[in-house]
């Protein structure tokens, strides 16, 4: 004959066991493991370091572009001073670093700000007037090369 008490007990224990195993599975899926967190932190650190290097290189290129534009502006001012000169000569007869712009006042009036542009880094622009008919304007770029322009006349 059927032992109903035994059947009901085994059914209820199976049901309780099934419910407990489902609860355990849910608890195991609630968070991240330490290894997963360390991998994510490592990937984020790698991406930040790549972005920092790219940003630094972009800043250097920007400063070089500004230097080249400033040198072209100084060249244009020298040419305007040459055209305005009654003797058709360039102003000044000596080397004139812009860091000491007081000796370069002859061309400062040709800039909208009234002053000669200053290098965005630690170097100075170098204006060399070798005679009344020749000059050279130079700037040192980020990679230690030199960008120079000379007279157009």
mmCIF file of C-alpha atoms in Angstrom, residues 47-110:
data_model
loop_
_atom_site.group_PDB
_atom_site.id
_atom_site.type_symbol
_atom_site.label_atom_id
_atom_site.label_comp_id
_atom_site.label_asym_id
_atom_site.label_seq_id
_atom_site.Cartn_x
_atom_site.Cartn_y
_atom_site.Cartn_z
ATOM 1 C CA UNK A 47 42.881 53.792 -22.641
ATOM 2 C CA UNK A 48 43.718 56.774 -20.416
ATOM 3 C CA UNK A 49 47.448 56.422 -21.088
ATOM 4 C CA UNK A 50 46.872 56.252 -24.860
ATOM 5 C CA UNK A 51 44.661 59.360 -24.696
ATOM 6 C CA UNK A 52 47.266 61.264 -22.672
ATOM 7 C CA UNK A 53 49.999 60.540 -25.223
ATOM 8 C CA UNK A 54 47.741 61.576 -28.107
ATOM 9 C CA UNK A 55 46.774 64.781 -26.311
ATOM 10 C CA UNK A 56 50.421 65.673 -25.675
ATOM 11 C CA UNK A 57 51.325 65.120 -29.341
ATOM 12 C CA UNK A 58 48.363 67.251 -30.450
ATOM 13 C CA UNK A 59 49.484 70.097 -28.176
ATOM 14 C CA UNK A 60 52.973 70.018 -29.722
ATOM 15 C CA UNK A 61 51.529 70.160 -33.234
ATOM 16 C CA UNK A 62 49.323 73.086 -32.213
ATOM 17 C CA UNK A 63 52.287 75.041 -30.816
ATOM 18 C CA UNK A 64 54.261 74.364 -34.030
ATOM 19 C CA UNK A 65 51.352 75.600 -36.161
ATOM 20 C CA UNK A 66 51.187 78.796 -34.078
ATOM 21 C CA UNK A 67 54.960 79.319 -34.431
ATOM 22 C CA UNK A 68 54.745 78.985 -38.212
ATOM 23 C CA UNK A 69 51.822 81.421 -38.364
ATOM 24 C CA UNK A 70 53.701 83.895 -36.144
ATOM 25 C CA UNK A 71 56.818 83.665 -38.346
ATOM 26 C CA UNK A 72 54.702 84.326 -41.444
ATOM 27 C CA UNK A 73 53.151 87.314 -39.670
ATOM 28 C CA UNK A 74 56.590 88.677 -38.780
ATOM 29 C CA UNK A 75 57.661 88.169 -42.403
ATOM 30 C CA UNK A 76 54.596 90.116 -43.599
ATOM 31 C CA UNK A 77 55.401 92.942 -41.130
ATOM 32 C CA UNK A 78 59.006 93.095 -42.374
ATOM 33 C CA UNK A 79 57.782 93.320 -45.960
ATOM 34 C CA UNK A 80 55.321 96.084 -45.053
ATOM 35 C CA UNK A 81 58.107 97.988 -43.305
ATOM 36 C CA UNK A 82 60.274 97.533 -46.413
ATOM 37 C CA UNK A 83 57.491 98.910 -48.643
ATOM 38 C CA UNK A 84 56.847 101.848 -46.303
ATOM 39 C CA UNK A 85 60.544 102.706 -46.048
ATOM 40 C CA UNK A 86 61.697 105.700 -48.103
ATOM 41 C CA UNK A 87 65.068 103.979 -48.685
ATOM 42 C CA UNK A 88 63.578 100.533 -49.544
ATOM 43 C CA UNK A 89 65.346 98.795 -46.682
ATOM 44 C CA UNK A 90 64.386 96.466 -43.855
ATOM 45 C CA UNK A 91 64.369 97.904 -40.319
ATOM 46 C CA UNK A 92 67.277 97.159 -37.999
ATOM 47 C CA UNK A 93 70.776 95.891 -38.696
ATOM 48 C CA UNK A 94 71.285 93.454 -35.826
ATOM 49 C CA UNK A 95 69.927 90.217 -34.418
ATOM 50 C CA UNK A 96 66.668 90.803 -32.587
ATOM 51 C CA UNK A 97 65.208 88.058 -30.370
ATOM 52 C CA UNK A 98 61.562 88.774 -29.678
ATOM 53 C CA UNK A 99 62.050 87.989 -25.986
ATOM 54 C CA UNK A 100 63.790 91.403 -25.984
ATOM 55 C CA UNK A 101 61.292 93.076 -28.301
ATOM 56 C CA UNK A 102 62.395 96.624 -27.484
ATOM 57 C CA UNK A 103 64.920 96.602 -30.355
ATOM 58 C CA UNK A 104 62.239 95.353 -32.778
ATOM 59 C CA UNK A 105 59.828 98.249 -32.322
ATOM 60 C CA UNK A 106 60.155 99.226 -35.988
ATOM 61 C CA UNK A 107 57.796 96.428 -37.049
ATOM 62 C CA UNK A 108 55.526 96.205 -33.974
ATOM 63 C CA UNK A 109 53.169 98.817 -35.421
ATOM 64 C CA UNK A 110 52.334 96.386 -38.269
#
